[in-house]
PDB file of C-alpha atoms and ligand atoms in Angstrom:
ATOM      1  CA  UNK A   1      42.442 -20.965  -1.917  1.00 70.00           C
ATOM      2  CA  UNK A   2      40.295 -22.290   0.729  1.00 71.00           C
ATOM      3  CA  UNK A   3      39.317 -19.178   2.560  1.00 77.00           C
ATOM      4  CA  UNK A   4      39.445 -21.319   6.432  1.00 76.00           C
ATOM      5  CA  UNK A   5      42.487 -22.729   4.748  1.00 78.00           C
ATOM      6  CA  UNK A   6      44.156 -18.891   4.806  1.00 82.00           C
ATOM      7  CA  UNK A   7      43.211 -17.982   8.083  1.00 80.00           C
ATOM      8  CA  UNK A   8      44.822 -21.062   9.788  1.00 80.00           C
ATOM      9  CA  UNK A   9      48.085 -20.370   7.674  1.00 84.00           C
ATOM     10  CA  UNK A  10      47.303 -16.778   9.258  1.00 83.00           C
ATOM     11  CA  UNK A  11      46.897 -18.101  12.458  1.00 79.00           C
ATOM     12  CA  UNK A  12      50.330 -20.314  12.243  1.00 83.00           C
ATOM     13  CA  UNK A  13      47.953 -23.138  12.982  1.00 82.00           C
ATOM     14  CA  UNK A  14      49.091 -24.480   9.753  1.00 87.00           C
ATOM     15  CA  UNK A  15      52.942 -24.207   9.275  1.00 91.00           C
ATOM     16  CA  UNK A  16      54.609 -25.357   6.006  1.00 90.00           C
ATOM     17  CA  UNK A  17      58.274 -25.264   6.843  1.00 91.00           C
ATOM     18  CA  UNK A  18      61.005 -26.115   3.875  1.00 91.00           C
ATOM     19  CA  UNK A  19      61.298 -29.769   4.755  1.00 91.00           C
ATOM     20  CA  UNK A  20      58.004 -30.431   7.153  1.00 93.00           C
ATOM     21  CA  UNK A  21      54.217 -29.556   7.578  1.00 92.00           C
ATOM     22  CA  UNK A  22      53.059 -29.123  10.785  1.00 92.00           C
ATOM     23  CA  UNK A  23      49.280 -28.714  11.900  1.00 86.00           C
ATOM     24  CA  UNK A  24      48.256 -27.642  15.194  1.00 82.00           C
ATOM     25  CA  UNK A  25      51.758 -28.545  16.433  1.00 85.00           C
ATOM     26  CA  UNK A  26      51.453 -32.337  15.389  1.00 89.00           C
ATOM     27  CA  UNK A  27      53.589 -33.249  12.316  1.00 93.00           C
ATOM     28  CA  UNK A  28      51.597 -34.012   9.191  1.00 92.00           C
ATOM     29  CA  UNK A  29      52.494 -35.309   5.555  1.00 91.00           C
ATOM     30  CA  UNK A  30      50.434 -36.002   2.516  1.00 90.00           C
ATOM     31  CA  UNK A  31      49.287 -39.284   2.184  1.00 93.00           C
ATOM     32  CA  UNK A  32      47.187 -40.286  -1.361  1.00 95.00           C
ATOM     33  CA  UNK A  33      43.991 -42.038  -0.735  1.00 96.00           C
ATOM     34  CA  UNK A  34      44.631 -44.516  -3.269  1.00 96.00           C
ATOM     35  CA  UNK A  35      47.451 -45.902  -0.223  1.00 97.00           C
ATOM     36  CA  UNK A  36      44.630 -45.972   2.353  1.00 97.00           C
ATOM     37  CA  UNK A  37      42.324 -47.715  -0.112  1.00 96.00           C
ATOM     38  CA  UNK A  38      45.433 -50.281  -0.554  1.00 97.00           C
ATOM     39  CA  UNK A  39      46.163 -50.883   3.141  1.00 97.00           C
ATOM     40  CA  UNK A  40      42.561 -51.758   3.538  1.00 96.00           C
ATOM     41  CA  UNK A  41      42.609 -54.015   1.206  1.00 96.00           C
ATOM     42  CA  UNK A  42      45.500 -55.691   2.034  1.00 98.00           C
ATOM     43  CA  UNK A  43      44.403 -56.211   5.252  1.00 98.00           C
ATOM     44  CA  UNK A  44      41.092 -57.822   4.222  1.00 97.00           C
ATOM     45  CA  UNK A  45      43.489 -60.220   2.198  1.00 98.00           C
ATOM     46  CA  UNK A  46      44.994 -60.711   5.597  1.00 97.00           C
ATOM     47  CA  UNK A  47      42.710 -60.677   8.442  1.00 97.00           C
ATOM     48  CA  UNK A  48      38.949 -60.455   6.544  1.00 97.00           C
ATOM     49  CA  UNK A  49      36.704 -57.112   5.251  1.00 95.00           C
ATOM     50  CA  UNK A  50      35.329 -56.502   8.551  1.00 96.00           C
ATOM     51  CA  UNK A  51      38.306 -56.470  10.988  1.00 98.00           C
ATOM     52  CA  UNK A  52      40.327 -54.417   7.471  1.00 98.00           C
ATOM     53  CA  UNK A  53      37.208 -52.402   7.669  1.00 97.00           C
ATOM     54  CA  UNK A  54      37.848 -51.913  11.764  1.00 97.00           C
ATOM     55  CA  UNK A  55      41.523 -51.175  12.055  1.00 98.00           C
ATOM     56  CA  UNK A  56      40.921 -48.255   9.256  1.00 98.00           C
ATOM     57  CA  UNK A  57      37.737 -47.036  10.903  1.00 98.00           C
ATOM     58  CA  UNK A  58      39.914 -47.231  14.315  1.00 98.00           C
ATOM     59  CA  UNK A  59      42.879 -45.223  12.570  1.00 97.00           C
ATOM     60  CA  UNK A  60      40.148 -42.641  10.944  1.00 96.00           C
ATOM     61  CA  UNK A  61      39.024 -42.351  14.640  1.00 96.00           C
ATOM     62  CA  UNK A  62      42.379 -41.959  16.406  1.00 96.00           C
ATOM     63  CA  UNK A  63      43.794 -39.165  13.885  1.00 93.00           C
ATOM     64  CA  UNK A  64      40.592 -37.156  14.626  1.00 90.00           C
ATOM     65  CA  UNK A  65      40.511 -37.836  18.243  1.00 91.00           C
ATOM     66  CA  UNK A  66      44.152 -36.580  19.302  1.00 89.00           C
ATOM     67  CA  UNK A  67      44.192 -33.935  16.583  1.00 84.00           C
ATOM     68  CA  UNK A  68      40.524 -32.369  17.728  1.00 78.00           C
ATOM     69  CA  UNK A  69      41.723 -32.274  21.220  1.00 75.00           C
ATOM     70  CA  UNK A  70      44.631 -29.750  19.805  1.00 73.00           C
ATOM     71  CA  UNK A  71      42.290 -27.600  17.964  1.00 71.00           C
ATOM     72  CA  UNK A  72      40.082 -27.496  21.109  1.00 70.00           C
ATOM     73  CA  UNK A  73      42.595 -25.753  23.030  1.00 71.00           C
ATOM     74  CA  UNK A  74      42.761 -23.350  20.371  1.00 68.00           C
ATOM     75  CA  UNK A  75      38.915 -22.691  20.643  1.00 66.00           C
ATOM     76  CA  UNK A  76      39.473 -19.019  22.077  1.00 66.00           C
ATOM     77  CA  UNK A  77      41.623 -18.212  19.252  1.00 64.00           C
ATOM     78  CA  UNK A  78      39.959 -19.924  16.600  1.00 64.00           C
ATOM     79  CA  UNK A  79      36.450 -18.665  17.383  1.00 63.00           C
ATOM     80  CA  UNK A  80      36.999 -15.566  15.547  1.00 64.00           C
ATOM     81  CA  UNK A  81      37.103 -17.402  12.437  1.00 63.00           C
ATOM     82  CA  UNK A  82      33.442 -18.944  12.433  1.00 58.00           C
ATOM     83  CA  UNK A  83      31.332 -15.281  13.080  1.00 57.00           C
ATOM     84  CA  UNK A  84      29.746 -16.226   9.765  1.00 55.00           C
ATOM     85  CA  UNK A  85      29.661 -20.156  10.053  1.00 51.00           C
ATOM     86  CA  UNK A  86      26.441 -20.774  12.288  1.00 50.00           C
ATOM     87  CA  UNK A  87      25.767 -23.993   9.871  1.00 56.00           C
ATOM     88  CA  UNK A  88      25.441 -25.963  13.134  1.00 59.00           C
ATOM     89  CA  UNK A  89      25.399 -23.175  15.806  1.00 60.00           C
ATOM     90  CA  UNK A  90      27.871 -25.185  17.140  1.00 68.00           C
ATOM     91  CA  UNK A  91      31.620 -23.960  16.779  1.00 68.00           C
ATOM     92  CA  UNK A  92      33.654 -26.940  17.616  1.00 70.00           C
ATOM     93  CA  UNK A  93      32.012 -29.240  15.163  1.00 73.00           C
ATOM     94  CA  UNK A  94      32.065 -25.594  12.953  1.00 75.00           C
ATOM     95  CA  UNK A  95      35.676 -26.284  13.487  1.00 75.00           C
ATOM     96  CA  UNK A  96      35.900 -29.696  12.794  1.00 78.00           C
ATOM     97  CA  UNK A  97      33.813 -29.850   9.434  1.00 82.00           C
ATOM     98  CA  UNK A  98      36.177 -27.016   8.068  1.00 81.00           C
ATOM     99  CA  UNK A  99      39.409 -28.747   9.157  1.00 81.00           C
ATOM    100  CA  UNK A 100      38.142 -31.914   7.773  1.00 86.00           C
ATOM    101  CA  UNK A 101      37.203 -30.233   4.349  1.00 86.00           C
ATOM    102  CA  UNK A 102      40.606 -27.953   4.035  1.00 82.00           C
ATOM    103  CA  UNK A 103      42.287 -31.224   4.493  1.00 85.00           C
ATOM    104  CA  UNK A 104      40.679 -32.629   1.882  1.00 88.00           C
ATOM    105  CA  UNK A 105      38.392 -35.752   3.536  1.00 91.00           C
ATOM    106  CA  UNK A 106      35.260 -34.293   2.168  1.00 91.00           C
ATOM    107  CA  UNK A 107      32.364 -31.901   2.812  1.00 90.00           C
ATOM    108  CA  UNK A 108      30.308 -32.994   5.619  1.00 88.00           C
ATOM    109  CA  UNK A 109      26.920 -31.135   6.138  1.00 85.00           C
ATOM    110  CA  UNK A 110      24.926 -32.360   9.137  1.00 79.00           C
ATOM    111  CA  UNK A 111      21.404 -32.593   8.093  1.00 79.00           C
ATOM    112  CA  UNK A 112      19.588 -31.609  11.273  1.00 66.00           C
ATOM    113  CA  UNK A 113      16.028 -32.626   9.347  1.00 54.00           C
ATOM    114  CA  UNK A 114      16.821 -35.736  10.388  1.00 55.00           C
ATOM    115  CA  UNK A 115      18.773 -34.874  14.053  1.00 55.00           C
ATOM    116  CA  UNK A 116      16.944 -36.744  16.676  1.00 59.00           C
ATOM    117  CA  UNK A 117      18.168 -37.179  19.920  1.00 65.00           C
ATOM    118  CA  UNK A 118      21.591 -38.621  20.181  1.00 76.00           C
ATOM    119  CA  UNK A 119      21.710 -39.084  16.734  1.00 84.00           C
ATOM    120  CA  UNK A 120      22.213 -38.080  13.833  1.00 87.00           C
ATOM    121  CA  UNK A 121      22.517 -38.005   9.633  1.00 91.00           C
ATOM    122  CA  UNK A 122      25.521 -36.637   8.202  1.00 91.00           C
ATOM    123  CA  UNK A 123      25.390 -36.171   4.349  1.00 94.00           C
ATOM    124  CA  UNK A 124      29.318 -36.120   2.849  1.00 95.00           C
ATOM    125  CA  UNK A 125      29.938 -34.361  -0.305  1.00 94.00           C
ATOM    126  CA  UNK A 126      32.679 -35.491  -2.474  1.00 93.00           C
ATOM    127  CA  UNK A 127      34.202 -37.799  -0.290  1.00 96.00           C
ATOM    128  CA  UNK A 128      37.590 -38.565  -1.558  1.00 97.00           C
ATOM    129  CA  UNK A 129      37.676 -42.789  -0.861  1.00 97.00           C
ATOM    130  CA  UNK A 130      34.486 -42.886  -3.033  1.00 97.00           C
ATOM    131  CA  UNK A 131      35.478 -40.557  -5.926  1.00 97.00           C
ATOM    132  CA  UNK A 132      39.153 -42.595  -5.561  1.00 97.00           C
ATOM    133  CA  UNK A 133      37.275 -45.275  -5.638  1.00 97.00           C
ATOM    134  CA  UNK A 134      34.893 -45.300  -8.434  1.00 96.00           C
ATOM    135  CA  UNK A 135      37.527 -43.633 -10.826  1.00 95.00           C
ATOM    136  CA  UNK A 136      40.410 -46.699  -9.732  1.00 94.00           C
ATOM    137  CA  UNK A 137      37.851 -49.720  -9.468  1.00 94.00           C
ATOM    138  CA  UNK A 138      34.323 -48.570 -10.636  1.00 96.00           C
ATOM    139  CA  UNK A 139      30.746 -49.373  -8.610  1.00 97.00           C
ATOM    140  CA  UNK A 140      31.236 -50.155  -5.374  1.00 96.00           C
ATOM    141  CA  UNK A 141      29.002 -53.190  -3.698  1.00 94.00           C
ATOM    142  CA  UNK A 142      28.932 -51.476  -0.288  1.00 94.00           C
ATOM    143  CA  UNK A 143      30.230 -48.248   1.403  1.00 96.00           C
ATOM    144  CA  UNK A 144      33.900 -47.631   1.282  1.00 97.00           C
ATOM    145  CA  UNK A 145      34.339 -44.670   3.329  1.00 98.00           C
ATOM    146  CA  UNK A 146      35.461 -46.372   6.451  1.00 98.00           C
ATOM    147  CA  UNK A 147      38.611 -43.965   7.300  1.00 97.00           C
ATOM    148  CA  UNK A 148      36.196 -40.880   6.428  1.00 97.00           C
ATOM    149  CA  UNK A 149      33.343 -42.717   9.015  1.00 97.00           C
ATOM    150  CA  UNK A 150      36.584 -42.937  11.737  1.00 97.00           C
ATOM    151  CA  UNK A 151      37.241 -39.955  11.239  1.00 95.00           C
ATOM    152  CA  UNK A 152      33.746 -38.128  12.004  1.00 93.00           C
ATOM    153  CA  UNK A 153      33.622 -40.253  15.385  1.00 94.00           C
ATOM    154  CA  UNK A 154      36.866 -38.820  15.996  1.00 93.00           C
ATOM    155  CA  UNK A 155      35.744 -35.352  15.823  1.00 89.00           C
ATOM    156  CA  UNK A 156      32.213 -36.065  17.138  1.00 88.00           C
ATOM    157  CA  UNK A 157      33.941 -37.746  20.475  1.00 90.00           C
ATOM    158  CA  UNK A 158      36.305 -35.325  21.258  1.00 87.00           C
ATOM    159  CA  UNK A 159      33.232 -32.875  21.385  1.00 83.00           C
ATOM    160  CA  UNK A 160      30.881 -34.411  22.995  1.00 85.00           C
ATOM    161  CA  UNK A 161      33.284 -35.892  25.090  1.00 87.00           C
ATOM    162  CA  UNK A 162      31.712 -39.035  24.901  1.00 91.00           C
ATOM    163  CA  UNK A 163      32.105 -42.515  22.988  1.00 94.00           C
ATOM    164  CA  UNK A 164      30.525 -42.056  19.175  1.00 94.00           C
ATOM    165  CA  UNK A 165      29.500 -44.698  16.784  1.00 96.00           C
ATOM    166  CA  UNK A 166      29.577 -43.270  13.132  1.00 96.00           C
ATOM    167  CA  UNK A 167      28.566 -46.207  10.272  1.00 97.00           C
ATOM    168  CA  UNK A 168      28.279 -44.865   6.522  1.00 97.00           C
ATOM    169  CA  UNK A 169      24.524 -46.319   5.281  1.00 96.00           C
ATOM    170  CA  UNK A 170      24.853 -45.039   1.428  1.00 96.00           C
ATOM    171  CA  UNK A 171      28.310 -44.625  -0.419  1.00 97.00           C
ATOM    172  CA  UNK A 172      28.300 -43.029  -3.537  1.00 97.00           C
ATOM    173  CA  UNK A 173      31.112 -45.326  -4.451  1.00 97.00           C
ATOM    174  CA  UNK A 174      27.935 -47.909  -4.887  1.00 97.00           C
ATOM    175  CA  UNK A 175      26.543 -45.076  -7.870  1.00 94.00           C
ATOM    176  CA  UNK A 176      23.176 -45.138  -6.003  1.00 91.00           C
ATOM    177  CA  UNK A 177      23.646 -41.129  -5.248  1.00 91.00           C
ATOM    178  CA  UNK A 178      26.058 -38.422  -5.241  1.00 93.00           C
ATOM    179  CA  UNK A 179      27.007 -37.919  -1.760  1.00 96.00           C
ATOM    180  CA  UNK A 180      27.071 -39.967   1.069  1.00 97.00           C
ATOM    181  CA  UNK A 181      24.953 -40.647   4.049  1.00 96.00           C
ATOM    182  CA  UNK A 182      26.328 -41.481   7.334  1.00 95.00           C
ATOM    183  CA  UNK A 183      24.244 -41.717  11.033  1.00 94.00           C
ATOM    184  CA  UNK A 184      26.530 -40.588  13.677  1.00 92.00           C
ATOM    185  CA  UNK A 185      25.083 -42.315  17.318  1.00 91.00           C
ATOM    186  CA  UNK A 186      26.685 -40.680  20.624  1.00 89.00           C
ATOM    187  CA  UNK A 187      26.332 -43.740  22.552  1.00 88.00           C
ATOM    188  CA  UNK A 188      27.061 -42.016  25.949  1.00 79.00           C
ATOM    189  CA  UNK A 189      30.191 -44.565  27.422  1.00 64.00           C
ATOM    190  CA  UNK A 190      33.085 -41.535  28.021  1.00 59.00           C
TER     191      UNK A 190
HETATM  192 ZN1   ZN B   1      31.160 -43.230   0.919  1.00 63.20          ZN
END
């Protein structure tokens, strides 16, 4: 088991109860990919691919956003548990990246090579919408990550405290590469 993963079940930060899940005090169920691949796409049959591709990157964005402020007020408690995390010497996005990869939305690594300023690259291992992706529909013709890049602004907002831009530039649902590459921009507006 996901070591992180036993500590917040330690912590009661995760709580599975016989007939609910709660996480951080917000209730949570299981929801497969495949469904969030599907309600894009039905909205794209609806509305168009780029304002499907903006309500999921908005909904990405809004499940991070309230659910990092939660774990932020846990920051004294949860501290503890990244002594041997200094990845990003930075324990709230420490925080963040572990939450996001216990929950299964991928394995983000920031790769500070290429930090500059108020940006950044983010390289995502195994991200679940491509790997859904390319086993349900095959190559890809552009990134289809858009939840995963929604949520990563999420996280990245709530702490900086400031408005962040994340766009995924290379999907490995395309079969180009492996992981995927996405440049996260704090753009300052709070
Ligand atoms: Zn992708």
């Amino acid at each position: 088991m996901n070591e992180f993963f036993k500590k917040m079940i330690f912590a009661k930060m995760v709580i599975f109860g016989s007939e609910s899940i709660n996480l951080l005090g917000r209730r949570v169920a299981l929801i497969p990919i495949e469904v969030i691949l599907k309600m894009e796409q039905d909205l794209a049959g609806k509305l168009g691919k780029k304002e499907a591709r903006e309500f999921i990157y908005n909904w990405g964005k809004y499940q991070t956003e309230t659910g990092s402020k939660r774990y932020l007020s846990n920051k004294k408690a949860l501290s503890g548990m990244f002594q041997r995390l200094p990845a990003t010497g930075n324990p709230s996005l420490e925080l963040g990246r572990n939450v996001i990869r216990f929950c299964g939305w991928g394995d983000i690594k920031i790769l500070t090579a290429k930090k500059m300023g108020n940006e950044m690259v983010l390289e995502v291992k195994k991200s679940p919408f491509a790997l859904e992706y390319l086993e349900k529909k095959g190559k890809s013709k552009g990134p289809v990550c858009n939840y995963l890049a929604g949520i990563i602004a999420g996280v990245a907002k709530a702490t900086y405290k400031k408005e962040c831009v994340c766009t995924e530039k290379s999907c490995a649902a395309t079969g180009i590469a492996d992981s995927c590459l996405f440049e996260l921009k704090v753009t300052g507006e709070s």
